[in-house]
Coordinates of C-alpha atoms in Angstrom, one line a residue:
Chain A
A1 CA -24.6 -20.2 -142.2
E2 CA -21.5 -19.5 -144.1
P3 CA -20.4 -22.2 -146.5
W4 CA -17.9 -24.6 -145.1
P5 CA -14.9 -25.1 -147.4
E6 CA -14.3 -28.6 -148.8
N7 CA -10.7 -28.5 -148.1
A8 CA -11.0 -27.9 -144.4
A9 CA -8.3 -29.9 -142.6
L10 CA -7.5 -31.0 -139.1
Y11 CA -3.8 -31.4 -138.1
Q12 CA -2.5 -33.8 -135.5
Q13 CA 0.6 -35.9 -134.9
L14 CA 1.3 -39.2 -136.6
K15 CA -1.4 -41.7 -135.5
E16 CA 0.6 -44.9 -135.6
E17 CA 3.9 -44.1 -133.8
Q18 CA 3.8 -40.6 -132.3
I19 CA 0.6 -39.2 -130.9
L20 CA 0.1 -39.4 -127.1
L21 CA -3.0 -40.2 -125.1
S22 CA -3.9 -36.6 -124.2
D23 CA -3.4 -35.3 -127.7
N24 CA -5.3 -38.1 -129.3
A25 CA -8.2 -37.4 -126.9
S26 CA -8.3 -33.7 -127.7
S27 CA -8.1 -34.5 -131.4
L28 CA -10.9 -37.0 -131.2
A29 CA -13.0 -34.5 -129.3
V30 CA -12.6 -31.9 -132.1
Q31 CA -13.4 -34.5 -134.7
A32 CA -16.5 -35.6 -132.9
F33 CA -17.6 -32.0 -132.5
L34 CA -17.2 -31.3 -136.2
Q35 CA -19.0 -34.5 -137.1
M36 CA -21.9 -33.6 -134.8
C37 CA -22.1 -30.2 -136.6
N38 CA -22.1 -32.2 -139.8
L39 CA -19.0 -30.3 -141.1
P40 CA -16.6 -32.6 -143.0
I41 CA -13.0 -32.4 -142.2
R42 CA -9.9 -34.1 -143.5
V43 CA -7.5 -35.4 -140.9
I44 CA -3.8 -34.7 -141.8
C45 CA -1.0 -36.2 -139.7
R46 CA 2.2 -34.4 -139.4
A47 CA 5.1 -35.2 -137.2
N48 CA 5.6 -31.5 -136.4
A49 CA 1.9 -30.7 -135.8
E50 CA 2.7 -29.4 -132.4
Y51 CA 5.1 -26.8 -133.7
M52 CA 2.7 -25.8 -136.5
S53 CA -0.1 -25.0 -134.1
P54 CA -0.6 -21.3 -133.2
S55 CA -1.0 -22.1 -129.5
G56 CA 1.5 -25.0 -129.5
K57 CA -1.3 -27.4 -128.8
V58 CA -2.8 -30.1 -130.9
P59 CA -5.2 -30.4 -132.7
F60 CA -5.7 -27.3 -134.9
I61 CA -7.9 -26.8 -137.9
H62 CA -7.2 -25.0 -141.1
V63 CA -10.3 -23.6 -142.7
G64 CA -10.1 -21.2 -145.6
N65 CA -7.3 -18.9 -144.6
Q66 CA -7.8 -19.3 -140.9
V67 CA -6.0 -21.5 -138.4
V68 CA -7.6 -22.3 -135.0
S69 CA -6.4 -24.6 -132.3
E70 CA -8.0 -26.4 -129.4
L71 CA -11.7 -27.2 -128.8
G72 CA -12.8 -24.1 -127.0
P73 CA -11.7 -21.6 -129.7
I74 CA -12.8 -24.0 -132.5
V75 CA -16.3 -24.1 -131.0
Q76 CA -16.4 -20.3 -131.1
F77 CA -15.0 -20.2 -134.5
V78 CA -17.6 -22.6 -135.9
K79 CA -20.3 -20.7 -134.0
A80 CA -19.2 -17.5 -135.8
K81 CA -19.7 -19.4 -139.0
G82 CA -23.3 -20.1 -138.0
H83 CA -23.0 -23.7 -136.7
S84 CA -23.7 -24.3 -133.1
L85 CA -24.8 -27.3 -131.0
S86 CA -25.7 -25.5 -127.8
D87 CA -28.1 -22.9 -129.1
G88 CA -31.1 -24.9 -128.0
L89 CA -30.0 -24.9 -124.3
D90 CA -31.3 -22.4 -121.8
E91 CA -29.0 -20.3 -119.7
V92 CA -28.7 -22.6 -116.8
Q93 CA -28.0 -25.6 -119.0
K94 CA -25.3 -23.6 -120.8
A95 CA -23.7 -22.7 -117.5
E96 CA -23.8 -26.4 -116.5
M97 CA -22.4 -27.5 -119.8
K98 CA -19.4 -25.1 -119.5
A99 CA -18.9 -26.3 -115.9
Y100 CA -18.8 -29.9 -116.9
M101 CA -16.4 -29.1 -119.8
E102 CA -14.1 -27.6 -117.2
L103 CA -14.4 -30.7 -115.1
V104 CA -13.2 -32.8 -117.9
N105 CA -10.3 -30.5 -118.7
N106 CA -9.4 -30.1 -115.1
M107 CA -9.5 -33.7 -114.1
L108 CA -9.4 -36.1 -117.1
L109 CA -7.0 -34.2 -119.2
T110 CA -4.7 -33.4 -116.3
A111 CA -4.8 -37.0 -115.2
E112 CA -3.8 -38.1 -118.7
L113 CA -0.9 -35.6 -118.7
Y114 CA 0.1 -36.8 -115.3
L115 CA 0.1 -40.4 -116.4
Q116 CA 2.1 -39.9 -119.5
W117 CA 4.6 -37.5 -118.2
C118 CA 4.9 -38.0 -114.4
D119 CA 4.5 -41.8 -114.0
D120 CA 8.1 -43.0 -114.5
V121 CA 7.3 -46.4 -116.0
T122 CA 4.9 -45.0 -118.6
V123 CA 7.4 -42.2 -119.4
E124 CA 10.2 -44.6 -120.1
E125 CA 8.2 -47.3 -121.9
I126 CA 5.7 -45.3 -123.9
T127 CA 6.0 -41.5 -123.7
H128 CA 9.6 -40.9 -124.6
P129 CA 9.8 -43.5 -127.4
R130 CA 6.6 -42.2 -129.0
Y131 CA 7.2 -38.5 -128.5
G132 CA 10.7 -38.5 -129.9
S133 CA 9.9 -41.1 -132.6
P134 CA 10.2 -38.7 -135.7
Y135 CA 13.6 -37.4 -134.7
P136 CA 17.1 -38.8 -134.8
W137 CA 19.0 -39.8 -131.7
P138 CA 20.2 -36.9 -129.6
L139 CA 17.3 -34.7 -130.6
N140 CA 14.6 -37.2 -129.6
R141 CA 15.9 -37.4 -126.0
I142 CA 16.4 -33.6 -125.8
L143 CA 12.9 -32.8 -127.0
S144 CA 11.3 -35.4 -124.8
Y145 CA 13.1 -34.2 -121.7
Q146 CA 12.3 -30.6 -122.5
K147 CA 8.6 -31.4 -122.8
Q148 CA 8.7 -33.6 -119.7
W149 CA 10.2 -30.8 -117.7
E150 CA 7.6 -28.3 -118.9
V151 CA 4.7 -30.5 -118.0
R152 CA 6.1 -31.4 -114.6
R153 CA 6.6 -27.7 -113.8
K154 CA 3.0 -27.1 -114.8
M155 CA 1.9 -30.0 -112.6
K156 CA 3.7 -28.3 -109.7
A157 CA 2.0 -25.1 -110.3
I158 CA -1.5 -26.6 -110.1
G159 CA -0.5 -28.8 -107.1
W160 CA -0.5 -32.2 -108.8
A161 CA 3.2 -32.8 -108.6
G162 CA 2.9 -34.3 -105.1
K163 CA 0.0 -36.7 -106.0
T164 CA 0.6 -40.4 -106.2
L165 CA -0.8 -42.5 -109.1
E166 CA -3.5 -43.8 -106.8
Q167 CA -4.7 -40.4 -105.9
V168 CA -4.8 -39.4 -109.6
L169 CA -6.8 -42.6 -110.4
E170 CA -9.1 -41.7 -107.5
D171 CA -9.7 -38.3 -109.1
V172 CA -10.5 -39.9 -112.4
D173 CA -12.9 -42.2 -110.7
Q174 CA -14.6 -39.2 -109.0
C175 CA -14.8 -37.4 -112.3
C176 CA -16.3 -40.4 -114.1
H177 CA -18.8 -40.8 -111.2
A178 CA -19.9 -37.3 -111.7
L179 CA -20.2 -37.6 -115.4
S180 CA -22.1 -40.9 -115.1
Q181 CA -24.5 -39.4 -112.6
R182 CA -25.1 -36.4 -114.8
L183 CA -25.7 -38.6 -117.9
G184 CA -28.0 -41.0 -116.2
T185 CA -30.1 -42.8 -118.7
Q186 CA -30.2 -40.0 -121.3
P187 CA -28.7 -40.5 -124.7
Y188 CA -26.7 -37.3 -124.4
F189 CA -25.8 -35.0 -121.5
F190 CA -28.6 -32.6 -122.4
N191 CA -31.1 -35.2 -123.6
K192 CA -31.8 -35.7 -127.3
Q193 CA -29.2 -33.4 -128.9
P194 CA -25.5 -33.7 -128.6
T195 CA -23.5 -30.7 -127.5
E196 CA -19.8 -29.9 -127.4
L197 CA -19.7 -31.4 -123.9
D198 CA -20.7 -34.8 -125.5
A199 CA -17.9 -34.4 -128.0
L200 CA -15.3 -33.6 -125.3
V201 CA -16.4 -36.4 -123.0
F202 CA -16.4 -38.8 -125.9
G203 CA -13.0 -37.8 -127.1
H204 CA -11.4 -38.4 -123.7
L205 CA -13.3 -41.5 -122.6
F206 CA -13.1 -43.3 -125.9
T207 CA -9.4 -42.7 -126.1
I208 CA -8.9 -43.9 -122.5
L209 CA -11.0 -47.0 -123.2
T210 CA -9.2 -47.9 -126.4
T211 CA -5.6 -47.1 -125.6
Q212 CA -3.4 -49.8 -124.2
L213 CA -1.1 -48.5 -121.5
I214 CA 1.3 -50.3 -119.2
T215 CA -1.6 -51.3 -116.9
D216 CA -5.3 -51.2 -117.4
E217 CA -6.0 -49.2 -114.3
L218 CA -7.1 -46.1 -116.1
S219 CA -9.5 -47.8 -118.5
E220 CA -10.9 -50.0 -115.7
K221 CA -12.0 -46.8 -113.9
V222 CA -14.1 -45.8 -116.9
K223 CA -15.4 -49.4 -117.5
N224 CA -17.0 -49.3 -114.1
Y225 CA -19.6 -47.0 -115.4
S226 CA -21.7 -48.9 -117.9
N227 CA -23.7 -45.9 -119.1
L228 CA -20.5 -44.1 -120.0
T229 CA -19.1 -47.0 -122.1
A230 CA -22.5 -47.3 -123.8
F231 CA -22.4 -43.6 -124.5
C232 CA -19.0 -43.9 -126.2
R233 CA -20.2 -46.8 -128.3
R234 CA -23.3 -44.9 -129.3
I235 CA -21.4 -41.9 -130.5
E236 CA -18.8 -44.0 -132.2
Q237 CA -21.5 -45.8 -134.2
Q238 CA -23.5 -42.7 -135.0
Y239 CA -20.8 -40.3 -136.0
F240 CA -17.8 -42.4 -137.0
E241 CA -18.7 -45.7 -138.4
G242 CA -19.1 -45.5 -142.2
H243 CA -18.6 -41.8 -142.3
D244 CA -15.0 -41.9 -143.1
K245 CA -13.4 -45.2 -143.0
D246 CA -9.8 -44.3 -142.7
C247 CA -9.6 -41.5 -140.2
S248 CA -11.1 -41.0 -136.9
T249 CA -12.0 -44.4 -135.4
I250 CA -8.9 -45.8 -136.8
A251 CA -7.0 -43.0 -135.3
A252 CA -8.1 -44.2 -131.9
R253 CA -7.8 -47.9 -132.7
S254 CA -4.4 -47.7 -134.3
S255 CA -3.0 -46.0 -131.3
K256 CA -4.2 -49.0 -129.4
K257 CA -2.3 -51.3 -131.6
S258 CA 0.8 -49.3 -131.7
L259 CA 0.8 -48.8 -128.0
L260 CA 0.7 -52.5 -127.5
R261 CA 4.3 -52.8 -128.5
Chain B
M1 CA -5.5 -14.5 -90.6
G2 CA -3.5 -16.0 -93.3
Y3 CA -0.1 -16.2 -91.7
W4 CA -1.5 -18.0 -88.8
S5 CA -2.8 -20.8 -90.9
P6 CA -1.3 -24.0 -89.9
S7 CA -1.3 -25.7 -93.2
G8 CA 0.5 -22.9 -94.8
R9 CA -2.1 -22.4 -97.5
R10 CA -1.4 -18.8 -98.1
E11 CA -2.7 -19.1 -101.6
L12 CA -6.2 -18.7 -100.2
C13 CA -5.1 -15.7 -98.4
C14 CA -4.3 -14.0 -101.7
V15 CA -7.9 -13.8 -102.7
T16 CA -9.4 -13.6 -99.3
H17 CA -9.6 -10.9 -96.8
G18 CA -8.8 -11.8 -93.3
W19 CA -12.2 -11.5 -91.8
D20 CA -13.6 -14.6 -93.3
L21 CA -10.5 -16.6 -93.9
A22 CA -10.7 -18.8 -90.8
H23 CA -14.2 -19.8 -91.7
L24 CA -13.3 -20.5 -95.3
M25 CA -10.3 -22.6 -94.4
G26 CA -12.6 -24.7 -92.2
S27 CA -15.1 -25.2 -94.9
N28 CA -12.4 -25.9 -97.6
R29 CA -10.7 -28.4 -95.4
A30 CA -13.9 -30.2 -94.8
F31 CA -14.2 -30.4 -98.5
A32 CA -11.2 -32.4 -99.5
P33 CA -10.8 -35.4 -97.3
Q34 CA -14.4 -36.3 -96.6
K35 CA -15.5 -35.9 -100.2
Y36 CA -18.1 -33.3 -99.7
N37 CA -19.7 -34.4 -96.6
A38 CA -21.0 -30.9 -96.1
D39 CA -23.4 -31.8 -98.9
Y40 CA -25.4 -34.4 -97.1
D41 CA -28.7 -33.4 -98.5
L42 CA -27.7 -33.1 -102.1
S43 CA -28.7 -35.6 -104.7
A44 CA -26.1 -37.5 -106.7
T45 CA -26.6 -35.2 -109.7
Q46 CA -26.2 -32.1 -107.4
S47 CA -22.9 -33.5 -106.1
A48 CA -21.8 -34.0 -109.6
D49 CA -22.7 -30.4 -110.4
T50 CA -20.7 -29.3 -107.4
L51 CA -17.6 -30.9 -108.7
A52 CA -18.2 -29.4 -112.1
F53 CA -18.6 -25.9 -110.8
V54 CA -15.7 -26.2 -108.5
S55 CA -13.6 -27.1 -111.6
L56 CA -15.0 -24.1 -113.4
L57 CA -14.1 -21.8 -110.6
E58 CA -10.6 -23.2 -110.2
E59 CA -9.8 -23.2 -113.9
K60 CA -11.3 -19.9 -115.0
L61 CA -11.7 -17.6 -112.0
L62 CA -9.0 -18.4 -109.5
P63 CA -6.0 -17.6 -111.7
V64 CA -7.5 -14.3 -112.8
L65 CA -8.4 -13.4 -109.2
I66 CA -4.7 -14.1 -108.3
H67 CA -3.8 -11.9 -111.1
T68 CA -6.1 -9.1 -110.0
F69 CA -4.9 -9.1 -106.4
W70 CA -1.2 -10.0 -106.8
V71 CA 0.1 -9.4 -110.3
D72 CA -1.8 -6.4 -111.6
A73 CA 0.7 -3.7 -110.8
K74 CA -1.7 -1.0 -109.6
N75 CA -3.8 -3.3 -107.4
Y76 CA -0.8 -4.9 -105.9
V77 CA 1.1 -1.8 -105.0
E78 CA -1.9 0.3 -103.9
H79 CA -4.1 -2.3 -102.3
T80 CA -2.7 -5.8 -101.6
R81 CA 0.8 -4.9 -100.5
K82 CA -0.4 -2.0 -98.4
W83 CA -3.0 -4.2 -96.7
Y84 CA -0.6 -7.0 -96.0
A85 CA 2.1 -4.7 -94.8
E86 CA -0.3 -3.2 -92.3
T87 CA -1.6 -6.6 -91.0
I88 CA 1.6 -8.7 -90.9
P89 CA 3.7 -8.1 -87.8
F90 CA 6.9 -6.1 -87.9
P91 CA 9.9 -7.9 -89.4
L92 CA 7.9 -10.1 -91.8
N93 CA 5.9 -7.3 -93.4
F94 CA 9.0 -6.1 -95.2
F95 CA 9.6 -9.2 -97.3
L96 CA 6.6 -11.5 -97.0
P97 CA 4.2 -9.6 -99.4
N98 CA 7.0 -9.4 -102.0
A99 CA 7.8 -13.1 -101.7
M100 CA 4.1 -13.9 -102.2
H101 CA 3.9 -11.6 -105.1
K102 CA 6.8 -13.4 -106.8
R103 CA 5.4 -16.8 -106.1
H104 CA 2.0 -15.9 -107.5
L105 CA 3.6 -14.4 -110.6
E106 CA 5.6 -17.5 -111.1
R107 CA 2.6 -19.8 -110.7
L108 CA 0.6 -17.9 -113.3
Q109 CA 3.5 -18.0 -115.7
L110 CA 3.6 -21.7 -115.4
M111 CA -0.2 -22.1 -115.7
W112 CA -0.6 -19.9 -118.7
G113 CA 2.6 -20.8 -120.5
D114 CA 5.6 -18.9 -121.4
D115 CA 4.1 -16.8 -124.1
Y116 CA 2.2 -15.1 -121.3
M117 CA 5.2 -12.8 -120.9
E118 CA 5.6 -12.1 -124.6
D119 CA 1.9 -11.4 -125.3
E120 CA 0.7 -10.1 -122.0
E121 CA -1.9 -7.8 -123.4
R122 CA -3.7 -10.3 -125.5
L123 CA -3.7 -13.1 -123.0
E124 CA -4.9 -10.8 -120.2
K125 CA -7.8 -9.8 -122.4
E126 CA -8.6 -13.4 -123.2
L127 CA -8.3 -14.6 -119.6
Y128 CA -10.3 -11.7 -118.2
R129 CA -12.9 -12.3 -120.8
E130 CA -13.1 -16.0 -119.7
A131 CA -13.3 -15.0 -116.0
R132 CA -16.1 -12.5 -116.8
E133 CA -17.9 -15.3 -118.6
C134 CA -17.4 -17.5 -115.6
L135 CA -19.1 -14.9 -113.4
T136 CA -21.9 -14.6 -115.8
L137 CA -22.4 -18.4 -115.9
L138 CA -22.5 -18.4 -112.1
S139 CA -25.1 -15.7 -112.1
Q140 CA -27.2 -17.6 -114.6
R141 CA -26.9 -20.8 -112.6
L142 CA -27.9 -19.1 -109.4
G143 CA -30.8 -17.4 -111.0
S144 CA -33.2 -16.1 -108.4
Q145 CA -32.4 -18.9 -105.9
K146 CA -31.1 -18.2 -102.4
F147 CA -28.3 -20.7 -102.7
F148 CA -27.0 -22.8 -105.6
F149 CA -29.0 -25.8 -104.6
G150 CA -32.2 -24.2 -103.4
D151 CA -32.8 -22.9 -99.9
S152 CA -30.0 -24.5 -97.9
P153 CA -26.3 -23.8 -98.4
A154 CA -23.8 -26.4 -99.5
S155 CA -20.0 -26.5 -99.9
L156 CA -20.3 -25.0 -103.4
D157 CA -21.8 -21.9 -101.8
A158 CA -18.9 -21.6 -99.4
L159 CA -16.5 -21.8 -102.2
V160 CA -18.2 -19.4 -104.5
F161 CA -18.7 -17.0 -101.7
S162 CA -15.1 -17.2 -100.7
R163 CA -14.0 -16.3 -104.2
L164 CA -16.6 -13.5 -104.8
A165 CA -16.8 -11.7 -101.5
P166 CA -13.2 -10.4 -101.4
L167 CA -13.6 -9.2 -105.0
L168 CA -16.8 -7.5 -104.2
K169 CA -15.7 -5.8 -101.0
A170 CA -12.0 -4.9 -101.7
K171 CA -11.3 -1.4 -102.8
L172 CA -9.2 -2.1 -105.9
P173 CA -7.8 0.8 -107.8
N174 CA -8.1 -1.3 -111.0
G175 CA -11.4 -2.9 -110.8
K176 CA -12.0 -4.4 -114.3
L177 CA -13.4 -7.7 -112.9
Q178 CA -15.0 -6.0 -110.0
Q179 CA -17.1 -3.8 -112.2
H180 CA -18.4 -6.9 -114.0
L181 CA -19.3 -8.6 -110.7
K182 CA -21.1 -5.5 -109.5
S183 CA -23.2 -5.5 -112.6
L184 CA -24.5 -9.0 -111.8
Q185 CA -27.1 -8.0 -109.3
N186 CA -28.1 -11.5 -108.1
L187 CA -24.5 -12.5 -107.3
C188 CA -24.0 -9.3 -105.3
N189 CA -27.2 -9.9 -103.3
Y190 CA -26.1 -13.5 -102.8
C191 CA -22.8 -12.3 -101.2
T192 CA -24.4 -9.7 -99.0
S193 CA -27.1 -12.1 -97.8
I194 CA -24.4 -14.7 -96.9
L195 CA -22.4 -12.0 -95.1
S196 CA -25.4 -10.9 -93.0
L197 CA -26.5 -14.5 -92.4
Y198 CA -23.2 -16.1 -91.4
F199 CA -20.9 -13.2 -90.6
P200 CA -23.2 -10.9 -88.6
W201 CA -20.5 -9.4 -86.6
D202 CA -18.9 -8.1 -89.7
R203 CA -21.9 -6.3 -91.0
G204 CA -20.9 -2.8 -90.2
D205 CA -18.5 -0.4 -91.9
P206 CA -15.2 -2.2 -91.3
L207 CA -15.5 -4.5 -94.2
T208 CA -16.8 -2.1 -96.7
D209 CA -13.8 0.2 -96.2
A210 CA -11.2 -2.5 -96.4
P211 CA -8.2 -2.5 -96.6
R212 CA -7.5 0.1 -94.0
A213 CA -10.2 -0.8 -91.7
A214 CA -9.5 -4.5 -91.9
G215 CA -6.1 -3.8 -90.5
T216 CA -7.2 -1.4 -87.7
D217 CA -10.5 -1.9 -86.0
G218 CA -12.3 -4.5 -88.0
S219 CA -10.1 -7.5 -87.2
E220 CA -8.0 -6.3 -84.3
A221 CA -11.0 -5.9 -82.1
E222 CA -11.6 -9.5 -82.6
E223 CA -8.0 -10.7 -82.5
D224 CA -6.7 -8.6 -79.7
P225 CA -7.0 -11.0 -76.8
H226 CA -5.4 -13.9 -78.7
K227 CA -2.7 -11.7 -80.1
W228 CA -1.7 -10.5 -76.7
R229 CA -1.8 -13.9 -75.2
K230 CA 0.3 -15.3 -78.0
Q231 CA 2.8 -12.5 -77.7
L232 CA 3.1 -12.9 -74.0
L233 CA 3.4 -16.7 -74.3
S234 CA 6.1 -16.5 -76.9
V235 CA 8.1 -14.0 -74.9
L236 CA 7.8 -16.2 -71.9
V237 CA 8.8 -19.4 -73.7
G238 CA 11.7 -17.6 -75.3
L239 CA 12.8 -16.3 -72.0
V240 CA 12.7 -19.6 -70.3
A241 CA 14.5 -21.3 -73.1
M242 CA 17.3 -18.7 -73.1
L243 CA 17.8 -18.7 -69.4
G244 CA 17.8 -22.4 -69.3
Y245 CA 20.4 -22.6 -72.1
A246 CA 22.4 -19.9 -70.5
F247 CA 22.5 -21.7 -67.2
L248 CA 23.1 -25.2 -68.6
S249 CA 25.9 -24.1 -70.9
G250 CA 27.5 -22.1 -68.2
I251 CA 27.4 -18.7 -69.9
V252 CA 25.6 -17.5 -66.9
S253 CA 26.3 -18.8 -63.5
I254 CA 25.0 -17.6 -60.2
Q255 CA 27.7 -16.3 -58.0
R256 CA 26.9 -14.3 -55.1
G257 CA 28.4 -10.9 -55.3
S258 CA 28.9 -10.5 -59.1
V259 CA 25.7 -10.1 -61.0
G260 CA 27.0 -7.6 -63.6
P261 CA 27.6 -9.4 -67.0
A262 CA 24.7 -11.8 -66.7
S263 CA 22.0 -9.2 -66.7
R264 CA 22.7 -7.7 -70.1
Q265 CA 22.7 -10.8 -72.3
P266 CA 19.2 -12.1 -71.7
I267 CA 17.6 -8.8 -72.6
T268 CA 19.1 -8.5 -76.1
L269 CA 18.5 -12.1 -76.9
E270 CA 14.9 -11.8 -75.7
E271 CA 14.1 -9.3 -78.4
E272 CA 15.3 -11.5 -81.2
E273 CA 13.4 -14.4 -79.8
E274 CA 10.2 -12.4 -79.7
E275 CA 10.5 -11.5 -83.3
E276 CA 11.0 -15.0 -84.4
E277 CA 8.0 -16.3 -82.6
E278 CA 5.7 -13.8 -84.3

């Protein structure tokens, strides 16, 4: 394995006042993945992280002289460096792992985006104030509306624009049900060893569980599945508590506090 | 065929040849509202797997299939447009394929982001690589089984088959993805075995030399009786409506002795009506 530089850094938006549910989930998933690989990373918060990222999406990591964004490419990048979590799986398991990762992206991530950009109350109360927080008056509105328009167009393209909040929550429930069934009583999705799927699921579920939104409907859906909440707690204890005090867990917790406002 | 579909889900049509569309639509519709009741025998984990693989297909394979059939210039001009133009009835075939092409293009631009236009080459490479990976994963998951969950088919099989069969059977001039699918022997066998099991009437040559045959003998032999009945019905309905209107509004009135002007109008109008009904 190639040496991992000490100054490797992960960039995301400001934890306290800016980052949104979906970005926080993605960022936490990457952090969990790197922790599972035992690769130390420093979390750096920048108000313009979204514009710094090569793909326009958060988070991205800066390792040596390379910049990689999003979980999928980061997993490949780390693999090229000689660290992998899924080498022990057979081909069928690898196929299933990829499929479940797409399930999370397809349903949980899209549901988060729907909630924060298409649900009018959430948009007014949480999304716009947070998203535009680093910028002065006219700009914060302009950027927020620009982003909102972009996300809503995408929702239209994938056929989610016509869904109601109830339908979206129903989808989340279906997705959690599938994950819960798959996990069963195992410690991780593929038994003893964590994989990138575990990191991704943890990132999303933990963020959903700890983020206070307008209503609790979303987190209630996850709380119905006790093995999933236990799974989140287990990974939090194993990979985040004590490792670095001021970053990851607090990233998730602080968003809870700041979202309470 | 696609344009008869009541729910207007032409998207499906884009990746599907006419010969199995009706069946697919049925199975897909059973999918959504009933939450996979086609999968009665599956265990809870298998149902979860179904959901996961459906996501994988929709996220990684479907957009690239749309690209292959509708956006890739060579395939669109030489295969898809030709095929649609031959199958869609007269007035519509001039603009419907183009409209669909535009809509698919727009949809992909939205899904893949705006930089898709700027960096088409790179993104295509990336996405096609992911789609090939998706096919490989499916092949690995299938292994040497007959269906995805053992010996009996489930809704996942219907979905996978509906995505793969057109790709396997269409004669695409630019077959990047097709080549990869053909190299995965077990997926090819899987498609052919489903074809012979559930679509026995389609086994002969017609489907192998799509698109031309699909437009001529393959489908028409099957659709002819319906087609004629529908045409006849629409003409009759049109005729009755027009005559009724003509009489009621007084354009035509029956007067003994002067029949001249009334006989011309219904005939010209009737043609228009017939076109609309198609």
